[in-house]
PDB file of C-alpha atoms in Angstrom:
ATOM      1  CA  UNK E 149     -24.787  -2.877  -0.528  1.00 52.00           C
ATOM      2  CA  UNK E 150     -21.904  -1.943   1.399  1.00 60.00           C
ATOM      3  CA  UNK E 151     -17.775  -0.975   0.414  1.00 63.00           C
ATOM      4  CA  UNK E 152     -15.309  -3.869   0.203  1.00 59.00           C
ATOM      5  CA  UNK E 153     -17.232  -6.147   0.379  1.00 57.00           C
ATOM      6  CA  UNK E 154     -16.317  -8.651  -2.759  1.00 60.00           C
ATOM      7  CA  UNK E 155     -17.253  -5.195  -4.454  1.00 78.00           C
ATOM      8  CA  UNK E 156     -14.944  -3.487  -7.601  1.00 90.00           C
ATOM      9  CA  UNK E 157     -13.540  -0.413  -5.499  1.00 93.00           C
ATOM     10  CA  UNK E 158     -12.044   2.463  -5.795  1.00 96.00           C
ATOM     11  CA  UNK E 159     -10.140   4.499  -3.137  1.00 97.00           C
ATOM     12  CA  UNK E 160      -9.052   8.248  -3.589  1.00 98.00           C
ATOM     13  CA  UNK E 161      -8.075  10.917  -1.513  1.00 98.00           C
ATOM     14  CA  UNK E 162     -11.219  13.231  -1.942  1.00 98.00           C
ATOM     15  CA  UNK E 163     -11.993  17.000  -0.204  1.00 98.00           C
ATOM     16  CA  UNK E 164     -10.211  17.915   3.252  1.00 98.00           C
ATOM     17  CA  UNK E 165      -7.284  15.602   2.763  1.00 98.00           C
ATOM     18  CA  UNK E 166     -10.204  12.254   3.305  1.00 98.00           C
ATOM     19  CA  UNK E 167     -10.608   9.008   1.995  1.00 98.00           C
ATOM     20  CA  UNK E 168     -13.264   8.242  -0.303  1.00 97.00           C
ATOM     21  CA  UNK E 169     -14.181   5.021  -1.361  1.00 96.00           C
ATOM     22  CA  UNK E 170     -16.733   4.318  -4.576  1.00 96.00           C
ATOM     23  CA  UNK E 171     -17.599   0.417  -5.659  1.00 93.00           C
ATOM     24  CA  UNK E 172     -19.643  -0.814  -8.413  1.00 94.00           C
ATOM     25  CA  UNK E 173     -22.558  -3.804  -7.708  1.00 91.00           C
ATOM     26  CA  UNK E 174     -23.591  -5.317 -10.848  1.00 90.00           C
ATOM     27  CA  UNK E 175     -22.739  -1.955 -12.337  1.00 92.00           C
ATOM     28  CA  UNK E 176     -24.276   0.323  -9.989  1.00 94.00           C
ATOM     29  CA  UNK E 177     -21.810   2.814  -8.789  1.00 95.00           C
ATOM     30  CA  UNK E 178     -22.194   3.856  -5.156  1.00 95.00           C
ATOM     31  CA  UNK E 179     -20.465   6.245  -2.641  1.00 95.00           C
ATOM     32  CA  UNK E 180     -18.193   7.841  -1.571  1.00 96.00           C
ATOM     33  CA  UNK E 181     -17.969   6.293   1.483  1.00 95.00           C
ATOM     34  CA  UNK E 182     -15.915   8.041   3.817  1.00 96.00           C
ATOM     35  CA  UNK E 183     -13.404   5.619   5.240  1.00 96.00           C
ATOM     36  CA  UNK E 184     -10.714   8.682   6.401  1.00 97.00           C
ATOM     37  CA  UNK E 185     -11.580  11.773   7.732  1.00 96.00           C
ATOM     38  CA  UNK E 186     -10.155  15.014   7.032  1.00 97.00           C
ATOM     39  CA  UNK E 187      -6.576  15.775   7.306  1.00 97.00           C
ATOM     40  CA  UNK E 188      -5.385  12.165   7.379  1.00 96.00           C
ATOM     41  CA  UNK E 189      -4.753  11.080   3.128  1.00 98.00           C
ATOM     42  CA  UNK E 190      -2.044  12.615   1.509  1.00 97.00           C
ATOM     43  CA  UNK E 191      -1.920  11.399  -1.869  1.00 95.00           C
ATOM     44  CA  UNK E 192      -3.192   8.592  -3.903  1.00 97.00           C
ATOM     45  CA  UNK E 193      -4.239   5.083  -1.407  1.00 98.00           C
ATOM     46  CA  UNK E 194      -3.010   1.672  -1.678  1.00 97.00           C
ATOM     47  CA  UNK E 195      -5.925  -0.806  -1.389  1.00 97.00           C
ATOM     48  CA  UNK E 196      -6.136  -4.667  -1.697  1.00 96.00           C
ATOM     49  CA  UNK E 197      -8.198  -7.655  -0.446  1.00 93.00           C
ATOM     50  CA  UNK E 198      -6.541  -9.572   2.058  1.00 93.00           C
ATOM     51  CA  UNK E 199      -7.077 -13.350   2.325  1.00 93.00           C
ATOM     52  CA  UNK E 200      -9.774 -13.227   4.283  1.00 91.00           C
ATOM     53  CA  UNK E 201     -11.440 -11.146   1.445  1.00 90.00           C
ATOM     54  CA  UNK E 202     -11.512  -7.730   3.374  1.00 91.00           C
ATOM     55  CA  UNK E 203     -10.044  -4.399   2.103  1.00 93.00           C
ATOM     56  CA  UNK E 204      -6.828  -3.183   3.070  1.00 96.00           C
ATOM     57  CA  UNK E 205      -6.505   0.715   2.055  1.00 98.00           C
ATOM     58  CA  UNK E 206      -2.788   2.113   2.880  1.00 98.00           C
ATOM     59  CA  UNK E 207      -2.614   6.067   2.908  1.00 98.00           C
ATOM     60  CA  UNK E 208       0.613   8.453   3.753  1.00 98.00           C
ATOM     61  CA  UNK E 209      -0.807  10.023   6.470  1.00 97.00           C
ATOM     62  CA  UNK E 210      -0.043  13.611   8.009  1.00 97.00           C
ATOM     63  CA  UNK E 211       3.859  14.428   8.895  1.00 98.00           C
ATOM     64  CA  UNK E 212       4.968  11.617   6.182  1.00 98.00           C
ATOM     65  CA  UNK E 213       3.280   8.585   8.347  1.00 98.00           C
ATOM     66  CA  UNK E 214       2.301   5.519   7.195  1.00 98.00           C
ATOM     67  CA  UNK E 215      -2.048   5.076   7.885  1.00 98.00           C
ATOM     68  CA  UNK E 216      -3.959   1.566   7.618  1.00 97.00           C
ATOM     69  CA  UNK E 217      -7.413   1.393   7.265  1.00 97.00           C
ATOM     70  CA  UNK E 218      -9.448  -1.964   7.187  1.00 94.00           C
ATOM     71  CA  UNK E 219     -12.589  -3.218   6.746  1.00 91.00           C
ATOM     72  CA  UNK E 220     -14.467  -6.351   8.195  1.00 85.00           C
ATOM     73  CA  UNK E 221     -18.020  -7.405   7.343  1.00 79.00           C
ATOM     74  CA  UNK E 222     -18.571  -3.971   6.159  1.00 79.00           C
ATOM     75  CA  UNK E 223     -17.504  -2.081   8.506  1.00 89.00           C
ATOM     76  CA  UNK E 224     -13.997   0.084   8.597  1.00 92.00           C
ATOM     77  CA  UNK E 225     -11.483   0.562  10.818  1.00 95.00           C
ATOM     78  CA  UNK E 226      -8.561   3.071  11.024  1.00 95.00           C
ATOM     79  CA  UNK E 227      -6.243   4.832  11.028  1.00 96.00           C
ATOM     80  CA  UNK E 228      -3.934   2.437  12.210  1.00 96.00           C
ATOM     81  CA  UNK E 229      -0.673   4.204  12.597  1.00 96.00           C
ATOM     82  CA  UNK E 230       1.873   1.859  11.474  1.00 97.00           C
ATOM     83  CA  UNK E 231       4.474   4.018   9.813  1.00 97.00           C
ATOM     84  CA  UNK E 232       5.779   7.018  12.578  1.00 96.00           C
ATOM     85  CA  UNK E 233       6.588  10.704  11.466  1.00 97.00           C
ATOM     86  CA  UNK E 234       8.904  11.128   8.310  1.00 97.00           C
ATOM     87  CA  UNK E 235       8.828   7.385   7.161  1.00 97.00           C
ATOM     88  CA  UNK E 236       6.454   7.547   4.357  1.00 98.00           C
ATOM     89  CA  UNK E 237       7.662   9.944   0.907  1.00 97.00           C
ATOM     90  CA  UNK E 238       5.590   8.017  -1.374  1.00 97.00           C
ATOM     91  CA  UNK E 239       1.702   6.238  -2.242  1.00 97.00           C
ATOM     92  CA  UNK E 240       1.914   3.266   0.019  1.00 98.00           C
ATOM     93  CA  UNK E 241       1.706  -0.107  -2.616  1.00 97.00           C
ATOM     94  CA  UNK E 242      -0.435  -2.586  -0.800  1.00 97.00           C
ATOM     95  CA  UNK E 243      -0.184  -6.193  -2.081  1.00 96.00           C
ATOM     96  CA  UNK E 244      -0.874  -9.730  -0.494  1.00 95.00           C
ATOM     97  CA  UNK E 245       0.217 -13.161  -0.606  1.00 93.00           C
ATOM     98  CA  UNK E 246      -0.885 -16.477   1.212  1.00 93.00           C
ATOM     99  CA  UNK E 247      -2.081 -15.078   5.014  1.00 94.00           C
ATOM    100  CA  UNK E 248       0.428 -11.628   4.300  1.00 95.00           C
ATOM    101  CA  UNK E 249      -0.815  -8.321   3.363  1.00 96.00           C
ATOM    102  CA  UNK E 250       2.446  -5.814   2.673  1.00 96.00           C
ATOM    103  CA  UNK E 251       2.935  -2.276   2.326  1.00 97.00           C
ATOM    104  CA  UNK E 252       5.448  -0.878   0.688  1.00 98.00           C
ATOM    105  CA  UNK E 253       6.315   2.645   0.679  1.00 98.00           C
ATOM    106  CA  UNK E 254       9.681   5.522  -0.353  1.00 98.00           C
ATOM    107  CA  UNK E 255      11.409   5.777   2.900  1.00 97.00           C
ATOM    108  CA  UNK E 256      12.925   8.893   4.275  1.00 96.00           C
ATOM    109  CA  UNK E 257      16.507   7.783   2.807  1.00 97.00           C
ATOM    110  CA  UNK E 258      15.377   7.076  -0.752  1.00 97.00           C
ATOM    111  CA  UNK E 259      15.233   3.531   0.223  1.00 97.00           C
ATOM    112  CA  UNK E 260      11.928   0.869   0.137  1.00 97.00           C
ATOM    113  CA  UNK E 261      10.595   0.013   3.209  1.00 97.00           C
ATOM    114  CA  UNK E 262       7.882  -2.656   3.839  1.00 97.00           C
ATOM    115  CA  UNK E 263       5.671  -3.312   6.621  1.00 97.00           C
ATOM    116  CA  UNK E 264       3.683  -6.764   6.744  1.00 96.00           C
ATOM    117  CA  UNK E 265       0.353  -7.958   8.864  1.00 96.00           C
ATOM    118  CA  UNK E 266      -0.543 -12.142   8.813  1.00 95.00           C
ATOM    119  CA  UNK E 267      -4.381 -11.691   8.749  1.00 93.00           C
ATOM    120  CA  UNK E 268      -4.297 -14.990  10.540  1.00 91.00           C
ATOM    121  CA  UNK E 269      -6.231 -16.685   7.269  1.00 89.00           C
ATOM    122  CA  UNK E 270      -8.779 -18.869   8.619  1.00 88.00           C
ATOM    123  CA  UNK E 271      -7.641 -19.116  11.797  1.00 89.00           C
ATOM    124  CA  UNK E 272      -8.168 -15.775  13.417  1.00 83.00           C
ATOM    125  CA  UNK E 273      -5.581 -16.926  16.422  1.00 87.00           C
ATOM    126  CA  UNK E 274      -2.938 -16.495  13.972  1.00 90.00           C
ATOM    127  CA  UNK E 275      -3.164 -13.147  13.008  1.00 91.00           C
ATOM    128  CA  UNK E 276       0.073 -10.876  13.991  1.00 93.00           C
ATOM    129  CA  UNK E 277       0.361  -7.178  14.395  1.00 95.00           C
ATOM    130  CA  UNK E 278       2.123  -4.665  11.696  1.00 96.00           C
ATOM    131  CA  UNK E 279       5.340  -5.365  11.541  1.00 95.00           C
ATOM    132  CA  UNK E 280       8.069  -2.864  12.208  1.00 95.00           C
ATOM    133  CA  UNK E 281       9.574  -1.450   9.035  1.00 96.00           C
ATOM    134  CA  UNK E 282      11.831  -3.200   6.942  1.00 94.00           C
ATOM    135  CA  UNK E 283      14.069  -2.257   4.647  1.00 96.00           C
ATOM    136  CA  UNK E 284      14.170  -3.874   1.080  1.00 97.00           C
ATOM    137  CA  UNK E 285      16.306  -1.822  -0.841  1.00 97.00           C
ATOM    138  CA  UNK E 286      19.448   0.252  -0.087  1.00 96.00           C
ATOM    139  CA  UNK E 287      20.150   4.148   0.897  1.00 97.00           C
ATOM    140  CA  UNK E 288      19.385   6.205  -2.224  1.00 97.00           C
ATOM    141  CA  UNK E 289      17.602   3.541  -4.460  1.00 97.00           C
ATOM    142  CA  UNK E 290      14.395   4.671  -4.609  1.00 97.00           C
ATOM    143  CA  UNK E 291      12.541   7.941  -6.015  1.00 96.00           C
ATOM    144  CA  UNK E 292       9.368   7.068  -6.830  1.00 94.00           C
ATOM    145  CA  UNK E 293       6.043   5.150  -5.367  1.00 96.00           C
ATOM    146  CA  UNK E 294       6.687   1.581  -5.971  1.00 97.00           C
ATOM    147  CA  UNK E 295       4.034  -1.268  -7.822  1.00 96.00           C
ATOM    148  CA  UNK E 296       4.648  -4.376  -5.251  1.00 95.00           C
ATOM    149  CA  UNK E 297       2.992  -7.780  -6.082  1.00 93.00           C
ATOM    150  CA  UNK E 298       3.511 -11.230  -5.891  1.00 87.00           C
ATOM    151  CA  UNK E 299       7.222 -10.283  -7.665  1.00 89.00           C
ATOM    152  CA  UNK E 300       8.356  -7.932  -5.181  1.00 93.00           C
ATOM    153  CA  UNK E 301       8.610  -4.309  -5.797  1.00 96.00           C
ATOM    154  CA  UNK E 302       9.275  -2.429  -8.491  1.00 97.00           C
ATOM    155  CA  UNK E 303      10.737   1.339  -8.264  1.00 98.00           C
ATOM    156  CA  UNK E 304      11.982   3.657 -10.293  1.00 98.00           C
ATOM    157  CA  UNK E 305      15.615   4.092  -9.134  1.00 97.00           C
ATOM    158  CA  UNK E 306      18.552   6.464  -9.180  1.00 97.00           C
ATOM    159  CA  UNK E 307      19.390   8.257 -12.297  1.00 98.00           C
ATOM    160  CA  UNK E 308      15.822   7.169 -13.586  1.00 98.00           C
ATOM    161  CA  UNK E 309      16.078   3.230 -13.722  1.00 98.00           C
ATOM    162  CA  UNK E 310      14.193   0.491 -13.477  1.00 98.00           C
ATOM    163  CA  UNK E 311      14.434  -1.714 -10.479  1.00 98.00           C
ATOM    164  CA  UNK E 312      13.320  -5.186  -8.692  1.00 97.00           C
ATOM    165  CA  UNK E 313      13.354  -5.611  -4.970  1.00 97.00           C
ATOM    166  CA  UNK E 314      12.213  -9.538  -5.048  1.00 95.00           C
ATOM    167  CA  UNK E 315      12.127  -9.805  -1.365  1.00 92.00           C
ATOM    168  CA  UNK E 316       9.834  -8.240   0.963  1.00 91.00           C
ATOM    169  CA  UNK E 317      12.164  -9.861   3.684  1.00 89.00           C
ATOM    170  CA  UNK E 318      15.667  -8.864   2.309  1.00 91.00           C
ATOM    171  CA  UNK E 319      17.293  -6.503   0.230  1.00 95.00           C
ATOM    172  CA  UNK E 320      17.931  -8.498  -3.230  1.00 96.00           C
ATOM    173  CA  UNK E 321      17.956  -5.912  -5.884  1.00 97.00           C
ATOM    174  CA  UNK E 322      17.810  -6.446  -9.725  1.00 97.00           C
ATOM    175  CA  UNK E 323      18.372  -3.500 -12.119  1.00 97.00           C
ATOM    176  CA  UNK E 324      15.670  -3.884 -15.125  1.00 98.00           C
ATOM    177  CA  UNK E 325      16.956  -0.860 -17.009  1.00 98.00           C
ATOM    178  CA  UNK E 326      19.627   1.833 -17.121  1.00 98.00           C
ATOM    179  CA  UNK E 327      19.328   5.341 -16.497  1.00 98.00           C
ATOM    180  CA  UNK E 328      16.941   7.630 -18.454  1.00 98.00           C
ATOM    181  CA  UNK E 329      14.805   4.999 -19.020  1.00 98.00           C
ATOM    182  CA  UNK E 330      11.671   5.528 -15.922  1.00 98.00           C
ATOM    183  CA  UNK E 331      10.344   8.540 -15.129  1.00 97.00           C
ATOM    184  CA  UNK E 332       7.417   7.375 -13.250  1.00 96.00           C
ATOM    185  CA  UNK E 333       6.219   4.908 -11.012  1.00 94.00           C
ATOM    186  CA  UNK E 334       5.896   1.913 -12.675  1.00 95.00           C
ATOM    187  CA  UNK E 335       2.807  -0.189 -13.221  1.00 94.00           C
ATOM    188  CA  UNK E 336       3.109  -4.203 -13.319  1.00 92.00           C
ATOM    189  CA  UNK E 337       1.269  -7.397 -14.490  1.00 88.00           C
ATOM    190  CA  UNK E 338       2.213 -10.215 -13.207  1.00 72.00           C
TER     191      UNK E 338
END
């Protein structure tokens, strides 16, 4: 029985500043399983199964960077840096689609920025490294972690509204509700 490994888990940030992971077999809990050492998880991790069913666990990292941590055939790997000092202000929201994992994260501006990998799918020679960061929503949009999923990402946004960024490749922003109406980071179904 090993983590993420077609598993239900759960990542936290546990003592030291680590990252603990716990998953359930045929409801048997086991862990934690240290998959970040001290000093390198900074708030709550971003976790989900690529399409090659292995975990993808996003942390903010020490100095506001932007950590990946991945696991194949049980065994982890990390921390990938892909986010440099002062780029990450928020929980990173890790979601997937077709051969794409994304993570999506409060830049230093109050904007969105999202990162993307190709896990190459079944063809390994496909694959692509982390992509530099790019921006999905404007200068002051964003004050909260975002939820991101197969609909984009949705952020609380200025004045404590409710906003869409449907691209994870352009800025295209919808506003869902007015001010005074979020005060936390959303959670989505979809």
């Amino acid at each position: 029985s090993s983590p993420g490994y077609g598993n239900f888990d759960i990542a936290v940030q546990g003592p030291s500043h680590t990252g603990d992971l716990y998953w359930d077999i045929s409801g048997t809990w086991y862990g934690p399983y240290q998959f970040a050492g001290p000093n390198t998880v900074f708030g709550t991790p971003g976790m989900v199964e690529d399409s090659n069913g292995n975990l993808q666990i996003g942390t903010q990292g020490p100095g506001n960077t932007l950590y990946v941590y991945w696991n194949a055939t049980g065994t982890f790997y990390g921390p990938l840096g892909i986010g440099g000092p002062n780029s990450t202000f928020s929980a990173p929201a890790m979601s997937q689609s077709g051969n794409y994992v994304y993570a999506t994260v409060q830049g230093r501006n109050h904007d969105l920025e999202d990162y993307s990998v190709n896990d190459g799918g079944s063809n390994p020679s496909n694959a692509t490294p982390w992509s530099s960061a790019f921006d999905i929503s404007n200068d002051n949009t964003a004050f909260d972690s975002p939820w991101a999923g197969y609909e984009g990402a949705i952020f609380q946004g200025p004045n404590n509204s409710l906003y869409q960024a449907s691209s994870f490749f352009a800025i295209q922003l919808t506003q869902i509700r007015g001010a005074g109406t979020t005060y936390s980071t959303p959670s989505a179904l979809g």
